[in-house]
XYZ file of C-alpha atoms in Angstrom:
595
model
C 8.793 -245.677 -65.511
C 7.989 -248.933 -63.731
C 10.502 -251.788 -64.279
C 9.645 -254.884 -63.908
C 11.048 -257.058 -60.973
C 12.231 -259.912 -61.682
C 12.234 -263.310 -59.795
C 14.267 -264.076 -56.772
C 16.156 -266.951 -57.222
C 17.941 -268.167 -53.790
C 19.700 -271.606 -54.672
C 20.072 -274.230 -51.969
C 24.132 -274.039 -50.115
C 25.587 -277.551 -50.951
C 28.072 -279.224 -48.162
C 31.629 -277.934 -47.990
C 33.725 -279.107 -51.045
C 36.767 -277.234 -49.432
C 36.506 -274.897 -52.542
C 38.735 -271.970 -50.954
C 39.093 -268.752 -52.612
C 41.820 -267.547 -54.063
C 42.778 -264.021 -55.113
C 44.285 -264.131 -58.706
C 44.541 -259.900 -59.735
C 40.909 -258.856 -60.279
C 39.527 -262.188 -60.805
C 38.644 -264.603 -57.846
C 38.554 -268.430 -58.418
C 38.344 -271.620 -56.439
C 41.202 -273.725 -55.333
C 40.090 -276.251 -57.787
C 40.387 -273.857 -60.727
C 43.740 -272.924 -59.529
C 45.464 -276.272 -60.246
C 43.138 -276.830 -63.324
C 44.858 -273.841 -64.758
C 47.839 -276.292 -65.265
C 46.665 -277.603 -68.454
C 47.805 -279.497 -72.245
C 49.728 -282.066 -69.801
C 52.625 -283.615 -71.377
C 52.911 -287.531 -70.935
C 56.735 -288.245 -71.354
C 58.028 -292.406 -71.575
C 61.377 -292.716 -70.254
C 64.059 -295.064 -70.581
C 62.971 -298.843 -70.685
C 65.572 -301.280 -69.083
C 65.516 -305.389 -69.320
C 63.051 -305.478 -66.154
C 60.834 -302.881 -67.843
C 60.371 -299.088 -67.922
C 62.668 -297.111 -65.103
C 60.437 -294.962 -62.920
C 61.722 -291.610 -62.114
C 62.819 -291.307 -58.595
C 63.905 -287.482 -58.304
C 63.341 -284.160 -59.805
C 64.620 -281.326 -59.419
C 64.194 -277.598 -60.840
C 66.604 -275.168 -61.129
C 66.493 -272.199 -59.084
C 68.199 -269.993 -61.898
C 66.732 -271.135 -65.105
C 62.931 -271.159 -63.786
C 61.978 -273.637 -66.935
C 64.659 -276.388 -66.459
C 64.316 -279.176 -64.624
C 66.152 -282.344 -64.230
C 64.652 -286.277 -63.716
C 66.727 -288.897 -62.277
C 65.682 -292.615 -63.859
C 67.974 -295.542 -64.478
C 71.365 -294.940 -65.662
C 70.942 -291.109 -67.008
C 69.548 -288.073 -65.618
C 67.082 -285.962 -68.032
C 68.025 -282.282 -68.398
C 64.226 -280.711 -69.651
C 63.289 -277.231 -70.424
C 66.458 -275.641 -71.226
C 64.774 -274.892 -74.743
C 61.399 -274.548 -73.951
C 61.168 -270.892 -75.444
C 57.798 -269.142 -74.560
C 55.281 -270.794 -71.898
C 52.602 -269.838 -74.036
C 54.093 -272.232 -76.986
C 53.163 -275.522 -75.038
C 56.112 -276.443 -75.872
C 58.605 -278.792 -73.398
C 61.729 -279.137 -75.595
C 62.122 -277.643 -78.920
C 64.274 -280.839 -79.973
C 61.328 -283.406 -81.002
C 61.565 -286.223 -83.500
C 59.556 -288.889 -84.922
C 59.583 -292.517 -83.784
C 56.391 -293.960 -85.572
C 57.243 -294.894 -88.898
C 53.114 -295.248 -89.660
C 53.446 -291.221 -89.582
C 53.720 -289.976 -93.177
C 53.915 -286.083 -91.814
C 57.452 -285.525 -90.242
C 57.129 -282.543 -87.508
C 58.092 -279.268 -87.965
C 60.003 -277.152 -85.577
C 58.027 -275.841 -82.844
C 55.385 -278.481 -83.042
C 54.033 -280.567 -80.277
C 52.095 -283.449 -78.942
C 49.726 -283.237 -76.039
C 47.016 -285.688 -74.746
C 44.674 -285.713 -71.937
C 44.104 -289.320 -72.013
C 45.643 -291.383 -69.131
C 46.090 -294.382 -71.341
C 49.363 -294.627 -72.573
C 50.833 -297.112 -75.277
C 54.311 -298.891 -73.375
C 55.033 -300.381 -76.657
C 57.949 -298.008 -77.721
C 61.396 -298.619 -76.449
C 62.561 -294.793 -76.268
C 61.554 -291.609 -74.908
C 58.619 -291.065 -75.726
C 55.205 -288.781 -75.387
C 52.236 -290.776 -75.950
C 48.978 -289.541 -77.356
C 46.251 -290.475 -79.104
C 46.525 -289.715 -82.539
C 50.313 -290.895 -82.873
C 53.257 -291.723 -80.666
C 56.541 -288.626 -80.959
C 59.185 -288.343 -78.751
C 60.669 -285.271 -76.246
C 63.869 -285.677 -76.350
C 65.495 -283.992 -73.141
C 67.859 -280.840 -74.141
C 70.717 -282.664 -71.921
C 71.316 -286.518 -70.892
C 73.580 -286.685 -68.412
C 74.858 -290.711 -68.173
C 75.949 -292.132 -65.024
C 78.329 -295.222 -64.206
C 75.781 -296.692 -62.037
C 72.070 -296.320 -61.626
C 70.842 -292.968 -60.288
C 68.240 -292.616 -57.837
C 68.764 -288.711 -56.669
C 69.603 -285.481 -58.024
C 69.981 -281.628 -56.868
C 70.853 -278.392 -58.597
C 73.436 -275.751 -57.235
C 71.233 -272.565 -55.946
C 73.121 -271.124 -59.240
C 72.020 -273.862 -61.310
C 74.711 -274.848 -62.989
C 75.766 -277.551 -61.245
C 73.908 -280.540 -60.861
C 74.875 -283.421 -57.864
C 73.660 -286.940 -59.200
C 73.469 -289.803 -56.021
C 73.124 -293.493 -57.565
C 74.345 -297.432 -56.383
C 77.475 -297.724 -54.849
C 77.506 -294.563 -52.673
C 78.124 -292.808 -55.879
C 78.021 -288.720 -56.027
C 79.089 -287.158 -59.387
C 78.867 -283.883 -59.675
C 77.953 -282.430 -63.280
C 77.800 -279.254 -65.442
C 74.355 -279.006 -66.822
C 75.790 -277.242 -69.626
C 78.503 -279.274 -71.257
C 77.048 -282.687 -69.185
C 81.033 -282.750 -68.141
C 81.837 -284.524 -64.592
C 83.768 -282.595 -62.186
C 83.746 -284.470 -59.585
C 83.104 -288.311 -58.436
C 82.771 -289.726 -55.148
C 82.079 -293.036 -53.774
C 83.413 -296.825 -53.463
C 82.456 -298.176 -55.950
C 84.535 -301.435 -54.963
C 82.121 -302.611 -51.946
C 78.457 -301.179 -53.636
C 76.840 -304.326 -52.138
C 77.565 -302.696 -48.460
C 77.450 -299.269 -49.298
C 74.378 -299.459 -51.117
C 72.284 -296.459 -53.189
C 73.060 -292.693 -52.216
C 69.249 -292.261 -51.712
C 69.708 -287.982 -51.019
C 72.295 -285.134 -52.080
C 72.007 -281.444 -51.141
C 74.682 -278.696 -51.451
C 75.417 -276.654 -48.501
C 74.868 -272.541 -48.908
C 78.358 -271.925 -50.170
C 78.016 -273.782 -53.005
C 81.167 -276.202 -52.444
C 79.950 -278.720 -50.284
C 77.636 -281.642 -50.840
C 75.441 -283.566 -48.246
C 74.947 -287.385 -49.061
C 73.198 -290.490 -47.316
C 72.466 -293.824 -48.160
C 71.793 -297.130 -47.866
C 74.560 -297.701 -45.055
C 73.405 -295.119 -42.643
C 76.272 -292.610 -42.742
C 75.951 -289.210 -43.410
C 78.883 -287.818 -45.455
C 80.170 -283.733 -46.680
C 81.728 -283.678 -49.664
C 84.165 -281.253 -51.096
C 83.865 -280.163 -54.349
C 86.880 -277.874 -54.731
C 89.309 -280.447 -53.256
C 87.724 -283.136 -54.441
C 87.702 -285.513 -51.383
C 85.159 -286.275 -48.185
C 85.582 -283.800 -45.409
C 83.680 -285.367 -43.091
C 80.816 -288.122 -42.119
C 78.501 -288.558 -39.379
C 77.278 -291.884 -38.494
C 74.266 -292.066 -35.895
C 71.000 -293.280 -37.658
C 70.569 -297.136 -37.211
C 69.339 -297.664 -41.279
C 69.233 -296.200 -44.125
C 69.121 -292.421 -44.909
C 66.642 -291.487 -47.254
C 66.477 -287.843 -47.530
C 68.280 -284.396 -46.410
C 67.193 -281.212 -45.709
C 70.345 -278.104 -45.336
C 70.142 -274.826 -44.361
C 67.941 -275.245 -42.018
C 68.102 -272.185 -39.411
C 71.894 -271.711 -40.585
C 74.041 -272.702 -43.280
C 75.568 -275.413 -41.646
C 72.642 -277.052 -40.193
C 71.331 -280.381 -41.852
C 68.524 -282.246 -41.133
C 68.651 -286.269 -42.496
C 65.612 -288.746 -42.217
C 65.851 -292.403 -41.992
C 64.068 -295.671 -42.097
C 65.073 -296.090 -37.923
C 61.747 -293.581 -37.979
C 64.181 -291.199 -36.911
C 64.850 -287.268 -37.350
C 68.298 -285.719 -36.814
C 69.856 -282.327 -36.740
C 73.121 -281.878 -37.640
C 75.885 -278.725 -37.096
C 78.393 -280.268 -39.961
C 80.412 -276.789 -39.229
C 82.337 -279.011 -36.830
C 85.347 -281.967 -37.819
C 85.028 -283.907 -34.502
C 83.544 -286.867 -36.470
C 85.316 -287.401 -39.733
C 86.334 -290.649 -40.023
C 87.709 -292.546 -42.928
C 85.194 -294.291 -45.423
C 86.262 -297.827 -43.964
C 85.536 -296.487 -40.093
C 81.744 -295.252 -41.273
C 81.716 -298.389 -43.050
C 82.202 -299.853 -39.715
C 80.329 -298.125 -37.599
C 77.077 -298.508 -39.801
C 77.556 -301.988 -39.258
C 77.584 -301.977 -35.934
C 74.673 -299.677 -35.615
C 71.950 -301.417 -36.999
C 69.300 -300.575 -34.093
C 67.933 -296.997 -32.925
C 69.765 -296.591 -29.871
C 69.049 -293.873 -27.159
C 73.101 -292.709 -27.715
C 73.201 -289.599 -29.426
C 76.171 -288.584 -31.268
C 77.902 -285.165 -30.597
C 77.335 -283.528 -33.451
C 73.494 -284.512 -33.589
C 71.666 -281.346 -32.483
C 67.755 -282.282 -32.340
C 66.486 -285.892 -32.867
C 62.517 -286.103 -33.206
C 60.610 -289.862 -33.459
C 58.406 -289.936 -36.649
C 56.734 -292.971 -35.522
C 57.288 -294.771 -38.775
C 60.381 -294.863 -42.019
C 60.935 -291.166 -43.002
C 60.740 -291.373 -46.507
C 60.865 -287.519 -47.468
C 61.047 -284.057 -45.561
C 60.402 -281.015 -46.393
C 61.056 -276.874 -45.062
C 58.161 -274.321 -44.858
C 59.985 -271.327 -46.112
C 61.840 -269.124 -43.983
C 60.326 -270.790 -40.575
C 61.985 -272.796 -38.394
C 59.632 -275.738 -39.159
C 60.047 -279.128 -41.095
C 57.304 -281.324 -42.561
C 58.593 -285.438 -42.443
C 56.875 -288.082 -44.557
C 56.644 -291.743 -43.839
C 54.018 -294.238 -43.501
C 50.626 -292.907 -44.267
C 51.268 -289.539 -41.363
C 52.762 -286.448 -42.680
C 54.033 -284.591 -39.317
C 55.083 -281.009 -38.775
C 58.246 -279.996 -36.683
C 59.057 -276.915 -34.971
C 62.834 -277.036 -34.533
C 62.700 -274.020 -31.966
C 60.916 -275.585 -29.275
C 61.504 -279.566 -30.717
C 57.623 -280.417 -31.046
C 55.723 -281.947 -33.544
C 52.629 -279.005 -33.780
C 50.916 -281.145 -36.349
C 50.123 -284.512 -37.479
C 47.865 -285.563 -40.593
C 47.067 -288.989 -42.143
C 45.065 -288.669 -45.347
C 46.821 -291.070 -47.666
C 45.981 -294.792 -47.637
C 49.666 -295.947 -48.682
C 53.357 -294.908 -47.952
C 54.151 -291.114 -48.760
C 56.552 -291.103 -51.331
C 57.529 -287.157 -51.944
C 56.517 -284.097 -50.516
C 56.807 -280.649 -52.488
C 56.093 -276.671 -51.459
C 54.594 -275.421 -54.566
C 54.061 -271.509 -55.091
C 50.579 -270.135 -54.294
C 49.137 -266.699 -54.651
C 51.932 -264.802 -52.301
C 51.904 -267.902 -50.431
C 52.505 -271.620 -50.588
C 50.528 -274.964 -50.711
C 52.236 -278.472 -49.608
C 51.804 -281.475 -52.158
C 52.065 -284.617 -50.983
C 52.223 -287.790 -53.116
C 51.912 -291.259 -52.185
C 52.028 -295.344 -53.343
C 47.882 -294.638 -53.838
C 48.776 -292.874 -56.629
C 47.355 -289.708 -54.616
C 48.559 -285.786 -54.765
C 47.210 -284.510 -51.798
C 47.122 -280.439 -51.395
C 47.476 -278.645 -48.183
C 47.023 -275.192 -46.957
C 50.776 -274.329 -45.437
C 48.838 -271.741 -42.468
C 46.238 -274.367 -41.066
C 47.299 -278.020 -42.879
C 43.675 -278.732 -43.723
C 43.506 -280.674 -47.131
C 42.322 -278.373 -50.156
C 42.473 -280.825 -53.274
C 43.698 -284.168 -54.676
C 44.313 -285.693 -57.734
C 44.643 -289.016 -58.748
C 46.552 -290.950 -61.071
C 46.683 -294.534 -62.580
C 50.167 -295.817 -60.514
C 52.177 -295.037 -57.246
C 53.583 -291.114 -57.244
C 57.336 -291.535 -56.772
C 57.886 -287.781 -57.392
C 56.635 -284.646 -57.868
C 57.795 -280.936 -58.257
C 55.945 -277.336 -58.872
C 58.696 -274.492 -60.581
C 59.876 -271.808 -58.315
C 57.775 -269.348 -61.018
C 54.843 -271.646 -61.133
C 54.526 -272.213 -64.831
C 55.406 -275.870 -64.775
C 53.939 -278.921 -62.108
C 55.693 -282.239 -62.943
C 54.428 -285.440 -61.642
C 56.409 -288.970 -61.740
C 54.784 -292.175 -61.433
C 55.946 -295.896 -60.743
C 54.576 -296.624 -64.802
C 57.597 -294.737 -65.869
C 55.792 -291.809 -67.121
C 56.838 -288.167 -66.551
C 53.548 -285.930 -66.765
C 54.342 -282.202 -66.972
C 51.648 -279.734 -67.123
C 52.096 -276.032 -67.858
C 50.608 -272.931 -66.740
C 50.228 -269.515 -69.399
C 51.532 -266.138 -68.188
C 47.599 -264.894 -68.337
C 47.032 -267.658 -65.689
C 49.787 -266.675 -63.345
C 49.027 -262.924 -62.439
C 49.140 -263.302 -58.553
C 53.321 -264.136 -59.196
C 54.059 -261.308 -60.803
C 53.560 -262.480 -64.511
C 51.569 -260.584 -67.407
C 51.009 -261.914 -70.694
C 52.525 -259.351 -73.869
C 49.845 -257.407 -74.836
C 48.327 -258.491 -78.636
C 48.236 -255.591 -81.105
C 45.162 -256.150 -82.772
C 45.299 -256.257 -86.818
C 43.496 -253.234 -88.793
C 39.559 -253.765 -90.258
C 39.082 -256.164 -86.910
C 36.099 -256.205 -84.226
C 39.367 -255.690 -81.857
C 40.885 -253.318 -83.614
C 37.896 -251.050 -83.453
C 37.441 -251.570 -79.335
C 40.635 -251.433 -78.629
C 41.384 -249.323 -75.250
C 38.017 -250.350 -73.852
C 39.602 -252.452 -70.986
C 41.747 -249.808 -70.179
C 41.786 -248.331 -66.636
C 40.318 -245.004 -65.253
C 43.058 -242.429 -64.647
C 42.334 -239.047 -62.899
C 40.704 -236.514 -65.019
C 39.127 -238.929 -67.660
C 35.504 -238.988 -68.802
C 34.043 -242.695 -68.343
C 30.910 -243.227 -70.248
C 28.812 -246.172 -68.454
C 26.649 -248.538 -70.475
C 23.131 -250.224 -69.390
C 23.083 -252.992 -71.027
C 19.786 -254.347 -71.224
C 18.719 -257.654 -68.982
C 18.019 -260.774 -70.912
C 14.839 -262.251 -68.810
C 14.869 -266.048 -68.282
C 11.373 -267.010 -69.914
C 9.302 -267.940 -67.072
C 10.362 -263.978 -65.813
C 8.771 -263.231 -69.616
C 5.603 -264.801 -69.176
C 5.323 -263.110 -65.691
C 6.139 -259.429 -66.850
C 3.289 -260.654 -69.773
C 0.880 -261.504 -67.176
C 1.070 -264.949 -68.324
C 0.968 -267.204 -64.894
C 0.680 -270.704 -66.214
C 2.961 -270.510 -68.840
C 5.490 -269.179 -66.186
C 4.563 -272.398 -63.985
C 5.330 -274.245 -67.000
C 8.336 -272.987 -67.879
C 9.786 -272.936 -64.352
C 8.369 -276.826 -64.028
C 10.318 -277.746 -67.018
C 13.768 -276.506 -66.024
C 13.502 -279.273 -63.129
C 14.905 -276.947 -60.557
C 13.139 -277.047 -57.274
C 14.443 -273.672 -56.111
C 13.389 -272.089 -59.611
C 9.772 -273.333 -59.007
C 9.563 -271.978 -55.722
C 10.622 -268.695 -56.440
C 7.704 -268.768 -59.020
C 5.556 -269.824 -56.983
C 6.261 -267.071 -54.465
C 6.132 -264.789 -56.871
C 2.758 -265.572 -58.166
C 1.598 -266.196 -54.219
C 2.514 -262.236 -53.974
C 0.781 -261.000 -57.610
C -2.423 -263.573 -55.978
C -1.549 -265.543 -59.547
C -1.411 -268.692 -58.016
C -4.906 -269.891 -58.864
C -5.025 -268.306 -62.506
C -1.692 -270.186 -62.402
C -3.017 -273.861 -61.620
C -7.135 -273.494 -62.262
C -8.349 -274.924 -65.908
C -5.451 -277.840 -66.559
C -6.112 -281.724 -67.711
C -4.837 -284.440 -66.433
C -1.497 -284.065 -67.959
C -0.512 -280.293 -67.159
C -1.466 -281.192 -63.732
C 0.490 -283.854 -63.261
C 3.795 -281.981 -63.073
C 2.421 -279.897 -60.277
C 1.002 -282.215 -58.518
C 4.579 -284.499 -58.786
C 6.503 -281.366 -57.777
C 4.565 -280.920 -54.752
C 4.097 -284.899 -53.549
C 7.937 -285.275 -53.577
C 9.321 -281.490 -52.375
C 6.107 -281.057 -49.500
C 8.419 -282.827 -46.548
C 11.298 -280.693 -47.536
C 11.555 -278.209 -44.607
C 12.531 -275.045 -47.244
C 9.847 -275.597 -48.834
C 6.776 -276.677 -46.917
C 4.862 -273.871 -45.700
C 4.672 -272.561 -49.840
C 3.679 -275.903 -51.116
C 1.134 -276.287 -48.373
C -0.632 -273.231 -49.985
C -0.490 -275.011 -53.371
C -1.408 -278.236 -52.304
C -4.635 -276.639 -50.435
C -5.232 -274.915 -53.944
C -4.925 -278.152 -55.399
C -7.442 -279.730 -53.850
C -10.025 -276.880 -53.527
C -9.642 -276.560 -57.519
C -9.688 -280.420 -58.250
C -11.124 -281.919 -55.600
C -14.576 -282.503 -56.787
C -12.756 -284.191 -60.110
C -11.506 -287.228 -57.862
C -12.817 -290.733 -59.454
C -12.649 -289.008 -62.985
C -9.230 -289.669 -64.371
C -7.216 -292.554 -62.916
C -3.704 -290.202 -63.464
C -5.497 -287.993 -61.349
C -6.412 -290.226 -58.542
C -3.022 -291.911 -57.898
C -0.906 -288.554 -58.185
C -3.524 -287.337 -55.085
C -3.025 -290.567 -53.394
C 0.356 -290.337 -53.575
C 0.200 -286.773 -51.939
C -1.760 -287.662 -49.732
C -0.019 -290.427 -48.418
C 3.267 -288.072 -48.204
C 1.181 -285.605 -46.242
C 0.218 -288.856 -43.999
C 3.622 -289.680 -43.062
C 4.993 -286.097 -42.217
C 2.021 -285.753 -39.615
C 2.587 -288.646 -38.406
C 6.053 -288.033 -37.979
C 5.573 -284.351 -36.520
C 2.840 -286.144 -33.886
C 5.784 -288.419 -33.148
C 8.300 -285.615 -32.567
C 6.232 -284.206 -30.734
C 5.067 -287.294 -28.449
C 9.111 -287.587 -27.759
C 9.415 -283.814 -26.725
C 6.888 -284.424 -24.184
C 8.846 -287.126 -22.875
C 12.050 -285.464 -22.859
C 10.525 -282.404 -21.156
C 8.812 -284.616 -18.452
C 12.357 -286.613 -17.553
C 14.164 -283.193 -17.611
C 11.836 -281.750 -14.907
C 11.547 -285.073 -12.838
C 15.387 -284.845 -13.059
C 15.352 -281.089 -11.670
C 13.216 -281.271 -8.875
């Protein structure tokens, strides 16, 4: 039997919107679907202090518990996730209370606020999660209180220990557990000089910890005896951030505000110095000099204050942020291979979030930007905006959980379900469907094929669009209507080319009034200089005028719609006649120029 054909319908490319695609199991999606799959976000109001709310400056996730993550602002450093329970629950911290007394209906266990308004109320003097409909509280599982403000903070690879850098050149060193101090370190006596601890890493065995600050100095700390092993002085300001094991466990890499990039062996002794001789030395070196100290390995110019770097994995390659430039460093042969500047303020953090057996870089910046790169090419993919500066940002090592801080003081934490994350590994439990259900009775349809089962396939029947009914029904100028009034130039045209081929096209236009004509005749005065579709609407406007030609001077609607095409008509002739006047010319000068 016949079927019937239907319409081809061959939609016009738009320009590039860097819309990559992404494997995710069976199910391919765009890079912008990818990070909209972190939905529900969570808006959480920290701490406020006498000069306002305290932005968080660090966070940092826990390499052990996937879920947990920790957020340095003002005096106390936020434990989260701990009791988060299921990803699918939405849930941040099982421990929630209320804080708006307007509220008649106290929350039950397990329940939870979530908003995607950016408008939040700073009214409330605790921590708090705004949303529209009322104002509750997350309450982090652990609050770890410092002696001095904190500006930094890094887990142990194990994650139970947690290094906290704050004013004074202070480094504690706390159990995330019992929110006990083990260890303290710093002089607290001359903070003015000294200044903030801006970064602290731990080394690879897990009893060592990296820290630089304000004064310049870059200091290994022991945990196990408790004092400073040694301290490296060499960068001619402050030291804002610190990158170990870096192509070997003693290898760290420190950024500064001298625009500076050094590699360090800290393996060796040959510089430890007393805290009142680095104290000393950082005084005296308050320039970038060209004198490179002993232990300094590598030392790359970034051009402008390093604010944040970042490693690519297992390479050998290190991404630096300062200024507006985000540069990429091979440490093998000491060359910057890469150098991008799409932010219109300073980059504040940098982050290598998890991606489909690969990784993406996310930048954030004063511009209140998150910029996302490809980690192969460095070509932007997406951004994101927000309503103030970024001053941190982080993406779980699983991939459930992207957490953003901004300058407001406002933690935003979106979340990712287990269905959404199949390309790490992660299925959702299956649901048993209940008895006397639609799902009960098809369950084991989505099942897959084995070897030596019988698969029955299904033709479902195609639903026709109704201008492909009113062709199949012979029906021309209600399919010219239908297609006009979906205001889709590429659906009209494929009707029109398919009545051109079933020689429809003047059953499809002949016998119309003024008013059924004038959507044609609109159509075709504003679409005939398009170059996809002029030679079809040339045929219609010839059909046009041999069908309605001798009706000119009856209908003033009439007249001015065929004034108007012609006049279009006018000006594309005279435009080809120009084109082709300047060919002439250029072919004349080429051959003058030849012989």
């Amino acid at each position: 039997m016949y079927e019937y054909k239907q319409a081809v319908l061959v939609a016009t490319p738009h320009a590039s919107t860097n819309k990559l695609l992404v494997s995710m199991g069976s199910t391919l999606v765009t890079e912008v679907s990818y990070w909209k799959s972190y939905r529900n976000p969570i808006y959480i109001r920290l701490q406020k202090s006498a000069s306002g709310f305290t932005p968080p400056t660090s966070v940092s996730f826990s390499q052990s518990d996937l879920r947990s993550f920790a957020v340095c602002h003002g005096t106390r450093v936020g434990v989260y996730g701990r009791k988060g329970g299921d990803l699918n629950a939405k849930v941040l911290s099982a421990t929630q209370k209320k804080v708006n007394s307007s509220n008649k209906r106290s929350l039950d266990e397990g329940d939870y606020v979530e908003s995607d308004n950016e408008e939040i109320d700073a009214s409330e003097n605790t921590t708090e999660l705004a949303s529209p409909g009322g104002s509750s509280s997350v309450v982090a599982d652990r609050y770890i209180s410092c002696q001095v403000p904190s500006w930094c903070c890094s887990h142990r690879a194990d994650g139970r220990l947690l290094a906290i850098g704050g004013y004074g050149g202070m480094v504690n060193v706390c159990d995330t557990t019992s929110r006990a101090t083990l260890r303290t370190f710093g002089n607290f006596r001359d903070s003015k000089t000294v200044g903030y601890t801006r970064s602290v890493a731990w080394l690879a065995d897990g009893d060592k910890v990296i820290a630089g600050g304000d004064d310049s100095v870059l200091r290994v700390y022991s945990l196990s005896s408790g004092t400073m092993v040694s301290s490296f002085a060499g960068h001619g300001d402050a030291i804002r951030c610190l990158l170990t094991s870096v192509g070997g466990a003693s290898i760290v890499v420190s950024g500064s505000y001298d625009h500076t990039i050094r590699v360090w062996d800290v393996s060796s002794k040959s510089e430890t110095k007393s805290e009142s001789e680095s104290k000393s030395e950082s005084k005296s070196t308050t320039k970038f000099t060209n004198k490179t100290p002993i232990n300094c390995l590598t030392l790359f110019d970034h051009g402008h204050p390093v604010e944040v770097l970042l490693q690519l994995g297992d390479k050998n390659l290190i991404v630096s942020g300062g200024g507006t430039f985000m540069k990429v460093w091979d440490l093998v042969t000491k060359t910057c291979i890469h150098s991008v500047s799409n932010h219109s303020k300073t980059i504040s953090c940098l982050c290598l979030a998890p991606f489909n057996h690969t990784s993406r870089i996310i930048s954030g910046g004063m511009d209140g930007h998150l910029k996302i790169y490809d980690v192969e090419d460095f070509t932007l993919l997406q951004q994101q905006k927000y309503n103030a500066a970024v001053t941190c940002v982080g993406v779980s090592p699983d991939a459930s959980r992207f957490v953003i801080g901004t300058s407001d003081g406002i933690v935003v934490v979106k979340q990712r379900e287990a269905n959404a994350r199949p390309d790490i590994g992660l299925t959702p439990k299956k649901k048993v469907a209940r008895s006397n259900t639609f799902n009960h009775f098809n369950r084991g349809g989505n099942e897959n094929v084995d070897v030596g089962d019988y698969s029955l396939e299904v033709y479902s029947k195609k639903k026709l669009k109704p201008f492909d009914q009113a062709l199949k029904a012979f029906r021309y100028a209600d399919a010219l209507d239908s297609a006009l009034t979906t205001k889709q130039p590429y659906i009209v045209v494929a009707v029109l080319e398919a009545l051109s081929q079933r020689r429809g096209l003047g059953i499809a236009i002949g016998n119309r009034d003024e008013y059924e004509l004038e959507q044609i005749l609109a159509f075709t005065a504003r679409y005939i200089a398009n170059p996809r579709y002029t030679p079809l609407l040339i045929v219609v406007a010839t059909c046009l005028c041999e069908n309605y030609g001798t009706q000119l001077g009856q209908s003033q609607l009439m007249d001015e719609l065929f004034e108007k095409l012609h006049r279009c008509v006018k000006a594309e002739c005279a435009a080809q006649r120009n084109m082709l006047e300047l060919v002439g010319i250029l072919d004349a000068t080429m051959m003058s120029s030849n012989t």
